[in-house]
Amino acid sequence: MDFTLNEEQTAIRQTCREFAEQEIKPVAAEIDATGTFPYPLIRQMGELGLLGLPFPEEYGGAGADFLSYCLAIEEISRGDASIGITMEAHTSLGATPFYLFGSQQQKEQYLTPLARGEQLWSFGLTEPEAGSDSGGTQTRAVLQDGHWLINGSKAFITNAGTAMTGGVTITAVTGCLSNGRNEISNLIVPVGTPGYSIGQPYKKMGWKASDTRPLAFTECLIPEENILGQPGDGFKQFLRILDAGRVAIAALSVGLAQACLDEALSYAQQRRQFGQPISKFQSIQFKLADMDMEIELARLMYYKAAWLQMQGKPYSREASMAKLFASETSKRAADQAVQIHGGYGFMDEYPVSRYWRNVKINEIGEGTSEVQRMVIAKSLGC
Amino acid sequence: MKMFVCIKQVPDPNTAISKLDPATKRLVRSGVSLVLDPGDESTISAAIKLRDKVGNSELVALSMGPASAQEATRRALAMGVDRAILITDPALAGSDAFSTAQVLAAALKKEGADLIFCSTESTDGYTGMVPGGIAEFLGIPQLTFAREITIEGQKAIIKRVIPKGYQTIESTLPAVITIASGSYEAIYPTMKGIMGAKKKTLTQMSLADLGIAATQVGEAGAHERVLSIGKAEARAAGQIIKDDGNAAQQIAEFLQRYQLL
Ligand SMILES: Cc1cc2nc3c(=O)[nH]c(=O)nc-3n(C[C@H](O)[C@H](O)[C@H](O)COP(=O)(O)OP(=O)(O)OC[C@H]3O[C@@H](n4cnc5c(N)ncnc54)[C@H](O)[C@@H]3O)c2cc1C
């Protein structure tokens, strides 16, 4: 068993670490406070190839492997979670469906500008009435004269409304299966399609510089060919997208947890009480040691899940474990980081207060912790 | 045009606290993380910019160092340099600036360079002697502290940073150009660049390849010797300016005194 990262993986991680340190961290507090989507940074990331890491060069990507992409997500999220989720939702949810399920023509038309970072793309699965029950889609699409006529709505869709967004891929009910269940398909809806309206961004507790919006489809018409694969492929397609997405969210959580440890450790070494740095107190040391241990464990689990993915082996169980453990690790790490900061940790000017707000969603997005436990239990045969 | 950029692997100035070995009086290089000199990253960025502007040119990174310096050359390749050469030989350990310049010059001569970029000085040793040495060994002009470079035919024209502004200087080619620190922002390697770095040629050269005897370089051939090392004197307390209404004026005067304004 070899845990050594290869040269490219190491270089990608290192470059992302430098980028996060030098370009992201200095603006993180401000974009959070003002809720500003950081266009210059996202464009710069696009130019560096960070928005197309795991896609082949022929489609404008960097041709890196899946683990490299996850390492990049970890490091970018260590700089700022809003930017981490923007990159993750664009790559895992927006671009990957085109790469995995798109026709040659769809790959050229849609994937290429996304992988080059010229455009962002979003994926609309969640609906007001279909969250954890993601197959409970109510949005409907009917085929009429060579067009899909879409009616319905989506909730909480990341990257849907930025000025760089090209469109959204949505799940919609396109028919009825013989077993009486809904036939679900993934449909491509470009921005500007009549009948497609993008709502105002939500006001959020965290990830404030990322773009999250409700979407509405009213008599929205798209050409018949704007479908990924065949009608009815949608359900198994999004399960595959979510498996990989969960590993990336695990990496995002690890990055955030690591940022908590970075801040907590440096604060503990500087802050003096009772005549010595608080890092000399055993109760503080044990908190830091636990954070370090859990982060390393979470990291190992996402490495393993990513490795399985790259080997083409089943990895749903491991993806859920990685996402579940990493997200809960990040929450504990943020909590302890604030605790170690005392009252200062409650103040906006200390990054840990932002981290504390940012970690909560890790346990919710791309499948709640309950849903991850359900996946793991299912793999046990329950 | 054939362009070269001389680069060096150094202890990471952002993480490592430089340690000196009291016995050898040299910088400790083992057990610390080593990186491409951040100053060299700016120089590489300047060279890439010029290569792309001039067009039809090749940019080669040249380094002398232990085999581990490969990592630094890979970073240069990822940033966009076309190929790299690493001169590595056990006999080179302990080389002084004189030997380093001699060895680099030998490789440059062998390769045939039109333009050679160097940083003004390395972040670890700070001697600043290598670029001048290379120019001397090759018998070509050296242009120093460049903050802007243009090539016109067979001429290099630079804006050279001086305390109160800049001079415009031109020279014939081939020439050595040192980059003024802070003049060029270091670019990041692109992800494609990183993925493609391994496909680019990285050539290793030994002393034998350059026709240099082991006794001429390294510890054996060193012309310089570090006699002693000592701690820097603690700095005196700085001057605190209280704002009584004309603090800005006082700060400006202070900066002017050091020719910083
Ligand atoms: C900032 C943000 C960004 C997002 N980005 C996207 C995006 O880009 N695309 C997208 O499609 N979605 C996105 N989402 C939606 C996200 O995936 C959902 O919020 C999540 O899946 C949970 O769905 P829900 O909010 O409807 O909660 P619900 O499903 O209503 O869950 C409520 C609670 O009930 C629990 N629960 C539900 N069912 C069960 C069960 N069977 N057993 C036990 N417990 C259960 C849940 O775990 C949870 O605790 C985003 C959400 C947020 C907040």
XYZ file of C-alpha atoms and ligand atoms in Angstrom:
696
model
C 0.000 0.000 0.000
C 1.454 3.330 -0.999
C 0.150 6.607 0.395
C 2.573 8.808 -1.519
C 1.014 11.375 -3.806
C 2.564 11.440 -7.256
C 4.423 14.423 -8.659
C 1.414 15.981 -10.366
C -0.849 15.510 -7.353
C 1.773 17.091 -5.105
C 2.291 20.019 -7.470
C -1.441 20.642 -7.865
C -1.933 20.574 -4.101
C 1.029 22.904 -3.582
C -0.087 25.386 -6.232
C -3.631 25.446 -4.837
C -2.255 25.956 -1.336
C -0.238 28.948 -2.528
C -3.176 30.303 -4.486
C -5.448 29.986 -1.435
C -2.886 31.623 0.813
C -1.987 34.497 -1.495
C -5.163 35.201 -3.457
C -8.133 33.799 -1.549
C -7.442 34.287 2.153
C -6.825 38.044 1.860
C -10.326 38.616 0.427
C -12.266 35.886 2.258
C -13.520 38.052 5.124
C -14.682 40.817 2.845
C -16.555 38.726 0.293
C -18.260 36.964 3.184
C -19.245 40.201 4.886
C -20.618 41.738 1.697
C -21.931 38.522 0.139
C -20.075 39.319 -3.054
C -19.523 36.667 -5.690
C -15.777 37.013 -6.358
C -15.659 37.215 -10.161
C -11.989 38.220 -10.507
C -10.897 35.249 -8.393
C -13.174 32.771 -10.137
C -11.980 33.985 -13.541
C -8.376 33.703 -12.416
C -9.083 30.159 -11.241
C -10.566 29.435 -14.641
C -7.440 30.689 -16.377
C -5.272 28.492 -14.175
C -7.366 25.479 -15.134
C -8.901 25.014 -11.695
C -12.418 24.846 -13.092
C -11.684 21.932 -15.405
C -9.243 19.809 -13.459
C -10.611 16.282 -13.974
C -11.563 16.598 -17.646
C -9.413 15.627 -20.642
C -7.470 18.293 -22.487
C -9.485 17.710 -25.652
C -12.459 19.266 -23.849
C -10.469 22.132 -22.392
C -9.667 20.395 -19.117
C -6.340 19.885 -17.376
C -6.404 16.094 -17.622
C -5.776 15.576 -13.911
C -7.108 12.595 -12.005
C -10.028 12.617 -9.587
C -7.823 12.654 -6.486
C -5.937 15.712 -7.795
C -9.261 17.467 -8.182
C -10.214 16.576 -4.592
C -6.822 17.750 -3.304
C -7.422 21.050 -5.086
C -10.890 21.352 -3.529
C -9.368 20.758 -0.087
C -6.728 23.456 -0.504
C -9.034 26.029 -2.089
C -11.614 25.441 0.663
C -8.896 25.845 3.267
C -8.650 29.371 1.860
C -12.403 29.916 1.696
C -15.415 27.624 1.668
C -17.541 29.860 -0.578
C -14.926 29.587 -3.278
C -14.500 25.889 -2.585
C -18.205 25.218 -3.090
C -18.334 27.381 -6.208
C -15.542 25.278 -7.706
C -17.051 22.000 -6.474
C -20.613 22.654 -7.629
C -19.342 23.845 -10.999
C -17.070 20.850 -11.529
C -18.811 17.925 -9.812
C -22.418 18.943 -10.399
C -22.279 21.309 -13.372
C -19.619 19.968 -15.716
C -19.276 16.275 -14.800
C -22.743 15.266 -16.112
C -21.755 16.505 -19.574
C -18.499 14.596 -19.371
C -20.082 11.352 -18.155
C -23.338 11.335 -20.061
C -23.135 13.957 -22.794
C -22.991 13.171 -26.495
C -19.865 14.149 -28.403
C -21.636 17.272 -29.572
C -22.823 18.162 -26.050
C -19.312 17.706 -24.701
C -17.911 20.077 -27.289
C -20.690 22.623 -26.919
C -21.176 22.607 -23.142
C -18.247 20.941 -21.420
C -15.447 22.776 -23.219
C -16.269 26.349 -22.089
C -16.922 25.009 -18.578
C -13.635 23.144 -18.343
C -11.811 26.207 -19.651
C -13.441 28.211 -16.886
C -15.112 30.615 -19.284
C -18.534 29.655 -17.987
C -20.083 28.169 -14.864
C -22.860 25.592 -14.826
C -25.303 24.448 -12.175
C -27.206 21.285 -11.380
C -30.802 21.485 -10.205
C -31.917 18.399 -8.343
C -33.428 19.772 -5.142
C -36.973 21.099 -5.198
C -39.095 22.759 -2.543
C -40.886 19.416 -2.061
C -38.031 17.076 -3.002
C -34.895 17.370 -0.872
C -33.513 14.214 0.695
C -36.172 12.408 -1.282
C -34.404 13.484 -4.422
C -36.339 11.059 -6.589
C -39.538 12.815 -5.550
C -39.104 15.320 -8.351
C -42.233 17.245 -9.227
C -40.870 19.321 -12.087
C -42.382 17.916 -15.276
C -41.285 17.980 -18.882
C -43.503 16.937 -21.742
C -42.268 16.282 -25.256
C -44.198 18.436 -27.753
C -43.307 19.061 -31.397
C -39.621 18.374 -30.928
C -39.407 20.367 -27.690
C -39.532 19.657 -23.976
C -42.122 21.820 -22.261
C -40.990 22.249 -18.639
C -43.029 23.334 -15.621
C -41.815 23.291 -12.044
C -39.314 24.762 -9.647
C -35.953 24.090 -8.000
C -34.525 25.207 -4.658
C -31.042 26.033 -3.379
C -29.219 25.786 -6.706
C -25.533 26.740 -6.510
C -23.994 28.834 -9.317
C -27.361 29.226 -11.046
C -27.428 32.989 -11.246
C -23.908 34.345 -11.655
C -22.978 36.523 -14.618
C -20.729 33.661 -15.751
C -23.429 31.007 -15.641
C -24.285 29.281 -18.897
C -27.259 27.332 -17.605
C -28.582 24.546 -15.443
C -29.082 20.830 -15.858
C -32.299 19.799 -14.115
C -33.988 16.580 -13.175
C -37.543 16.411 -14.455
C -40.262 13.819 -14.636
C -40.620 12.916 -18.294
C -42.983 9.977 -18.038
C -44.193 7.026 -16.055
C -42.378 3.696 -15.694
C -44.126 0.343 -15.923
C -43.776 -0.052 -12.127
C -45.751 3.126 -11.682
C -42.747 5.208 -10.608
C -41.726 8.394 -12.290
C -39.363 8.356 -15.221
C -36.695 10.983 -14.523
C -34.470 12.630 -17.115
C -31.730 15.244 -16.992
C -32.493 18.233 -19.185
C -30.218 21.065 -20.242
C -31.641 24.565 -19.822
C -29.418 27.443 -20.977
C -29.701 30.819 -19.275
C -32.001 33.070 -21.283
C -34.427 30.320 -22.304
C -37.926 31.864 -22.264
C -39.906 30.565 -19.300
C -36.780 29.926 -17.234
C -36.524 32.426 -14.416
C -33.730 32.653 -11.888
C -34.747 33.968 -8.483
C -32.954 36.356 -6.165
C -30.058 34.828 -4.217
C -30.949 33.414 -0.791
C -29.646 35.174 2.297
C -27.549 32.510 3.973
C -25.850 31.729 7.278
C -22.611 30.715 5.556
C -21.054 30.206 2.121
C -22.180 33.801 1.702
C -19.984 34.597 -1.289
C -21.364 31.641 -3.236
C -24.401 31.952 -5.463
C -27.489 29.979 -4.361
C -30.902 30.570 -5.929
C -34.417 29.303 -6.436
C -35.388 28.564 -10.032
C -38.783 28.546 -11.746
C -39.818 26.964 -15.036
C -43.061 28.173 -16.531
C -43.989 26.816 -19.945
C -40.262 26.703 -20.557
C -39.335 25.253 -23.970
C -36.018 23.609 -24.829
C -35.094 21.571 -27.920
C -35.649 17.807 -27.691
C -31.911 17.126 -27.969
C -31.239 19.018 -24.694
C -31.312 15.772 -22.752
C -28.426 13.847 -21.227
C -28.527 10.290 -22.498
C -31.977 8.749 -22.931
C -35.282 9.604 -21.279
C -35.362 7.737 -17.970
C -31.585 7.790 -17.454
C -31.838 10.697 -15.020
C -32.147 8.831 -11.737
C -29.094 6.616 -12.116
C -27.175 9.514 -13.638
C -27.638 11.773 -10.634
C -26.802 8.965 -8.208
C -23.460 8.637 -9.982
C -22.940 12.384 -9.919
C -23.712 12.496 -6.204
C -21.261 9.685 -5.349
C -18.351 11.630 -6.807
C -19.725 14.904 -5.480
C -19.742 13.523 -1.953
C -16.051 12.732 -2.109
C -15.413 16.297 -3.232
C -17.588 17.648 -0.402
C -15.561 15.484 1.990
C -12.427 17.166 0.636
C -14.061 20.576 1.046
C -14.904 19.720 4.652
C -11.351 18.568 5.324
C -10.033 21.857 3.931
C -12.326 23.815 6.187
C -11.441 21.671 9.210
C -7.751 22.162 8.451
C -8.296 25.923 8.309
C -9.891 25.683 11.768
C -6.865 23.817 13.095
C -4.439 26.270 11.425
C -6.113 29.220 13.142
C -6.641 27.482 16.475
C -3.034 26.329 16.685
C -1.500 29.675 15.857
C -3.852 31.465 18.244
C -3.156 28.976 21.050
C 0.566 29.521 20.645
C 0.205 33.294 20.859
C -2.519 33.803 23.432
C -1.134 33.929 26.955
C -3.109 33.343 30.137
C -1.828 32.486 33.600
C 1.632 33.479 32.434
C 1.991 31.107 29.522
C 0.666 30.398 26.044
C -2.668 28.577 26.296
C -1.165 25.872 24.040
C 0.744 24.761 27.145
C -2.494 23.747 28.859
C -3.278 20.114 28.442
C -6.967 20.681 27.808
C -6.127 22.935 24.859
C -3.477 20.518 23.597
C -5.953 17.655 23.643
C -8.453 19.650 21.624
C -5.765 20.400 19.041
C -4.589 16.786 19.016
C -8.128 15.512 18.482
C -8.667 17.986 15.649
C -5.442 16.942 13.973
C -6.281 13.253 14.321
C -9.829 13.555 13.016
C -8.739 15.685 10.083
C -6.125 13.129 9.120
C -8.669 10.326 9.362
C -11.197 12.244 7.296
C -8.514 12.964 4.724
C -7.543 9.317 4.514
C -11.151 8.331 3.963
C -11.644 10.733 1.071
C -8.332 9.604 -0.424
C -9.588 6.037 -0.272
C -12.959 6.864 -1.800
C -11.227 8.842 -4.568
C -8.832 5.969 -5.146
C -11.717 3.515 -5.511
C -13.370 5.886 -7.955
C -10.187 6.028 -10.038
C -9.905 2.232 -10.001
C -13.421 2.012 -11.384
C -14.555 0.104 -8.303
C -17.830 0.633 -6.410
C -17.426 3.395 -3.842
C -20.886 4.680 -2.802
C -20.391 3.383 0.725
C -16.930 4.907 1.046
C -18.083 8.200 -0.516
C -20.855 8.434 2.080
C -18.473 7.548 4.896
C -15.963 10.134 3.748
C -18.593 12.843 3.396
C -20.265 12.007 6.695
C -17.100 11.785 8.742
C -15.410 14.786 7.134
C -18.429 17.060 7.488
C -18.917 16.133 11.123
C -15.180 16.512 11.698
C -15.311 20.010 10.244
C -18.164 20.936 12.547
C -16.343 19.692 15.627
C -13.140 21.399 14.473
C -14.900 24.732 13.997
C -16.558 24.420 17.371
C -13.261 23.707 19.129
C -11.461 26.411 17.164
C -13.942 29.005 18.418
C -13.671 27.576 21.938
C -9.881 27.897 21.835
C -10.270 31.532 20.748
C -12.537 32.314 23.702
C -14.502 35.536 23.265
C -12.378 36.572 20.303
C -13.664 33.565 18.406
C -17.152 35.045 18.614
C -15.985 38.226 16.879
C -16.342 38.692 13.130
C -12.762 39.806 12.738
C -11.453 36.339 13.605
C -11.763 33.856 10.727
C -12.930 31.062 13.045
C -16.288 32.762 13.552
C -16.801 32.588 9.786
C -15.604 28.986 9.700
C -18.143 28.141 12.382
C -20.940 29.499 10.197
C -19.536 27.794 7.104
C -19.198 24.234 8.406
C -22.851 23.562 9.196
C -23.948 23.192 5.596
C -21.340 20.439 5.045
C -23.681 18.146 6.977
C -26.623 19.059 4.734
C -25.632 19.704 1.111
C -25.274 16.809 -1.357
C -27.071 14.538 1.058
C -27.623 15.157 4.762
C -25.752 13.178 7.409
C -28.942 11.167 7.888
C -28.966 10.309 4.195
C -25.291 9.258 4.336
C -26.089 6.955 7.256
C -28.966 5.529 5.245
C -26.591 4.772 2.348
C -24.098 3.092 4.686
C -26.839 1.103 6.418
C -28.133 -0.025 3.039
C -24.677 -1.325 2.169
C -24.861 -3.398 5.362
C -27.988 -5.018 4.032
C -30.444 -3.197 6.300
C 16.047 33.060 -30.041
C 17.507 30.745 -27.429
C 16.773 32.001 -23.939
C 17.947 30.556 -20.653
C 16.866 31.210 -17.121
C 19.173 30.150 -14.294
C 17.280 28.825 -11.287
C 18.037 27.418 -7.884
C 16.353 25.239 -5.307
C 16.469 26.779 -1.831
C 15.073 26.034 1.648
C 11.484 27.293 1.633
C 11.777 30.848 2.982
C 8.109 30.747 3.981
C 8.348 27.782 6.300
C 11.959 26.974 7.048
C 13.898 28.955 9.557
C 17.319 28.979 7.923
C 19.779 27.049 9.994
C 23.535 27.199 9.669
C 25.662 24.190 10.430
C 28.302 25.426 12.904
C 30.803 22.799 11.670
C 30.618 23.432 7.909
C 29.264 27.008 8.336
C 26.904 26.235 5.508
C 23.140 26.395 5.213
C 21.451 23.212 6.380
C 19.583 21.739 3.424
C 18.549 18.378 4.766
C 15.363 17.944 6.728
C 13.919 21.224 5.482
C 11.439 21.657 2.670
C 13.119 22.795 -0.514
C 11.449 24.913 -3.169
C 12.222 26.772 -6.340
C 13.603 30.120 -5.164
C 10.593 32.492 -5.071
C 12.812 35.170 -6.599
C 13.465 32.839 -9.504
C 9.738 32.416 -9.986
C 9.528 36.114 -10.804
C 12.530 35.835 -13.093
C 10.990 32.860 -14.890
C 7.770 34.848 -15.250
C 9.696 37.747 -16.786
C 11.477 35.371 -19.154
C 8.258 33.628 -20.217
C 6.672 36.984 -20.931
C 9.592 38.010 -23.093
C 9.781 34.660 -24.875
C 6.121 34.941 -25.817
C 6.528 38.542 -26.927
C 9.612 37.903 -29.037
C 8.077 34.761 -30.510
C 9.793 31.874 -32.232
C 11.975 31.398 -29.159
C 12.819 28.633 -26.763
C 13.182 29.147 -23.030
C 15.315 26.675 -21.095
C 15.655 26.491 -17.314
C 19.175 25.758 -16.143
C 20.033 24.692 -12.645
C 22.999 23.307 -10.789
C 22.232 21.300 -7.695
C 21.669 17.896 -6.144
C 19.326 15.428 -7.854
C 16.500 16.664 -5.619
C 16.670 19.999 -7.485
C 14.684 18.205 -10.197
C 11.583 19.251 -8.307
C 12.478 22.904 -8.739
C 13.063 22.412 -12.457
C 9.687 20.642 -12.741
C 8.050 23.668 -11.214
C 9.758 25.848 -13.835
C 8.498 23.487 -16.545
C 4.982 23.641 -15.086
C 5.165 27.444 -15.139
C 5.821 27.321 -18.875
C 9.531 26.922 -19.515
C 10.071 24.703 -22.600
C 12.715 22.335 -21.245
C 15.196 22.126 -18.407
C 18.777 21.131 -17.717
C 20.027 20.062 -14.321
C 23.755 19.905 -13.766
C 24.316 17.489 -10.976
C 27.488 15.809 -9.815
C 28.673 14.673 -6.385
C 31.860 16.692 -6.900
C 29.820 19.908 -7.052
C 28.899 19.797 -3.351
C 30.293 22.819 -1.554
C 30.768 24.905 -4.694
C 31.231 28.620 -4.158
C 29.794 31.363 -6.353
C 32.869 31.301 -8.571
C 32.552 27.579 -9.349
C 28.788 27.832 -9.777
C 29.192 30.593 -12.354
C 31.918 28.609 -14.089
C 29.790 25.477 -14.349
C 26.649 27.325 -15.465
C 28.679 29.249 -18.033
C 30.116 26.011 -19.407
C 26.630 24.605 -19.926
C 25.414 27.848 -21.500
C 28.373 27.844 -23.849
C 27.704 24.265 -24.830
C 24.048 25.039 -25.492
C 24.601 28.376 -27.176
C 22.483 31.036 -25.468
C 21.319 34.382 -26.892
C 19.833 35.658 -23.679
C 20.388 34.552 -20.091
C 18.101 35.593 -17.269
C 19.122 35.467 -13.629
C 17.619 36.779 -10.443
C 19.697 39.498 -8.838
C 20.503 37.169 -5.956
C 19.266 33.937 -4.429
C 16.994 33.921 -1.407
C 19.307 31.637 0.585
C 22.927 32.654 -0.098
C 22.404 36.295 -1.140
C 25.875 36.611 -2.673
C 24.579 38.061 -5.933
C 27.820 37.038 -7.616
C 26.726 34.285 -9.962
C 25.170 36.390 -12.766
C 28.250 38.587 -13.059
C 30.423 35.486 -13.000
C 28.495 33.895 -15.839
C 28.830 37.042 -17.955
C 32.534 37.165 -17.214
C 33.168 33.515 -18.058
C 31.226 33.880 -21.289
C 32.769 37.243 -22.092
C 29.400 38.877 -22.678
C 27.704 41.986 -21.261
C 25.594 41.943 -18.146
C 22.539 44.156 -17.683
C 21.462 44.425 -14.075
C 18.288 45.279 -12.137
C 16.010 45.132 -15.157
C 12.409 46.067 -14.584
C 11.440 46.139 -18.245
C 13.067 44.375 -21.180
C 12.694 44.754 -24.929
C 14.494 43.008 -27.720
C 15.131 44.887 -30.932
C 16.921 42.836 -33.530
C 20.225 41.829 -32.009
C 19.941 44.261 -29.130
C 18.551 44.008 -25.626
C 17.201 47.214 -24.099
C 16.321 47.353 -20.441
C 15.021 49.833 -17.951
C 17.443 49.524 -15.069
C 16.203 50.377 -11.607
C 18.292 53.012 -9.828
C 17.536 54.748 -6.522
C 15.705 57.724 -8.043
C 14.133 56.175 -11.127
C 15.530 54.148 -13.961
C 18.157 54.193 -16.682
C 17.579 52.906 -20.177
C 20.473 50.729 -21.247
C 21.091 48.702 -24.333
C 23.565 46.004 -25.140
C 24.447 43.547 -27.829
C 23.402 39.936 -27.608
C 24.176 37.492 -26.156
C 23.827 39.062 -22.748
C 23.051 38.250 -19.146
C 20.096 40.136 -17.675
C 19.345 40.207 -13.964
C 15.822 41.018 -12.908
C 15.157 43.657 -10.253
C 13.234 42.080 -7.415
C 9.604 43.130 -7.299
C 9.475 44.094 -10.970
C 7.688 41.026 -12.208
C 4.920 39.230 -10.416
C 5.401 35.478 -10.278
C 2.816 33.595 -12.285
C 1.222 30.415 -10.953
C 1.785 27.195 -12.837
C -1.420 26.315 -14.659
C -3.011 22.933 -14.019
C -2.329 21.987 -17.629
C 1.245 23.119 -17.165
C 1.619 20.864 -14.142
C 0.111 17.903 -15.987
C 2.362 18.532 -18.982
C 5.606 19.148 -17.090
C 6.622 15.499 -17.120
C 6.290 15.327 -20.880
C 8.887 18.072 -21.295
C 12.551 17.249 -21.545
C 14.635 17.411 -18.395
C 18.275 16.728 -19.240
C 20.862 15.888 -16.619
C 24.452 16.906 -17.149
C 27.528 15.881 -15.186
C 30.880 17.601 -14.873
C 32.274 15.172 -17.435
C 29.606 16.286 -19.911
C 30.895 19.822 -19.490
C 34.574 18.885 -19.590
C 35.226 20.285 -16.128
C 37.582 18.500 -13.722
C 36.208 17.614 -10.296
C 39.161 19.349 -8.649
C 38.196 22.690 -10.212
C 34.838 22.896 -8.450
C 33.034 21.962 -5.250
C 34.791 21.906 -1.928
C 38.102 21.109 -3.652
C 38.090 24.039 -6.026
C 36.466 26.646 -3.792
C 38.058 30.078 -3.861
C 35.982 31.341 -0.988
C 35.828 30.052 2.525
C 33.368 31.019 5.217
C 35.571 31.808 8.209
C 32.968 32.327 10.861
C 29.288 32.859 11.324
C 27.678 35.075 13.928
C 24.294 36.267 15.069
C 22.920 39.480 13.616
C 22.913 42.276 16.142
C 19.543 42.924 17.681
C 17.954 45.924 16.030
C 17.475 49.117 17.954
C 13.900 50.024 18.780
C 12.118 51.720 15.885
C 10.940 55.290 15.892
C 7.323 55.790 16.854
C 5.574 58.749 15.318
C 2.588 60.031 17.315
C -0.074 61.660 15.212
C -0.220 65.249 16.413
C -1.609 66.433 13.107
C 1.493 66.217 10.939
C 2.345 62.507 11.219
C 1.938 62.050 7.461
C 4.564 64.737 6.869
C 6.947 63.065 9.312
C 6.460 59.641 7.746
C 7.110 61.085 4.297
C 10.306 62.742 5.526
C 11.437 59.502 7.120
C 10.887 57.572 3.907
C 12.656 60.270 1.898
C 15.689 60.005 4.116
C 16.038 56.389 2.978
C 15.265 57.303 -0.629
C 12.104 55.254 -0.505
C 9.950 58.108 -1.708
C -26.182 26.420 0.289
C -26.842 25.274 -0.378
C -26.463 24.921 -1.657
C -27.095 23.880 -2.328
N -26.764 23.602 -3.620
C -27.518 22.692 -4.316
C -27.331 22.498 -5.724
O -26.447 23.109 -6.336
N -28.123 21.622 -6.374
C -29.109 20.912 -5.732
O -29.789 20.155 -6.379
N -29.308 21.089 -4.405
C -28.558 21.950 -3.686
N -28.787 22.139 -2.336
C -29.833 21.368 -1.689
C -29.373 20.317 -0.711
O -28.800 19.238 -1.383
C -30.568 19.925 0.160
O -30.828 20.996 1.015
C -30.362 18.663 0.940
O -30.272 17.548 0.090
C -31.465 18.412 1.962
O -32.727 18.566 1.428
P -33.808 19.512 2.172
O -33.162 20.791 2.427
O -35.045 19.521 1.397
O -34.055 18.810 3.547
P -35.124 17.630 3.894
O -34.971 16.532 2.946
O -36.459 18.229 4.064
O -34.583 17.155 5.277
C -34.952 17.733 6.524
C -34.401 16.843 7.630
O -35.043 15.572 7.568
C -34.076 14.551 7.450
N -34.629 13.471 6.632
C -35.210 13.558 5.413
N -35.570 12.336 4.999
C -35.196 11.462 5.947
C -35.287 10.051 6.103
N -35.813 9.287 5.152
N -34.798 9.492 7.229
C -34.227 10.267 8.171
N -34.120 11.588 8.099
C -34.594 12.189 6.989
C -32.908 15.205 6.803
O -31.708 14.487 7.021
C -32.913 16.552 7.470
O -32.316 16.461 8.722
C -28.116 23.151 -1.660
C -28.472 23.494 -0.357
C -27.865 24.548 0.277
C -28.333 24.915 1.655
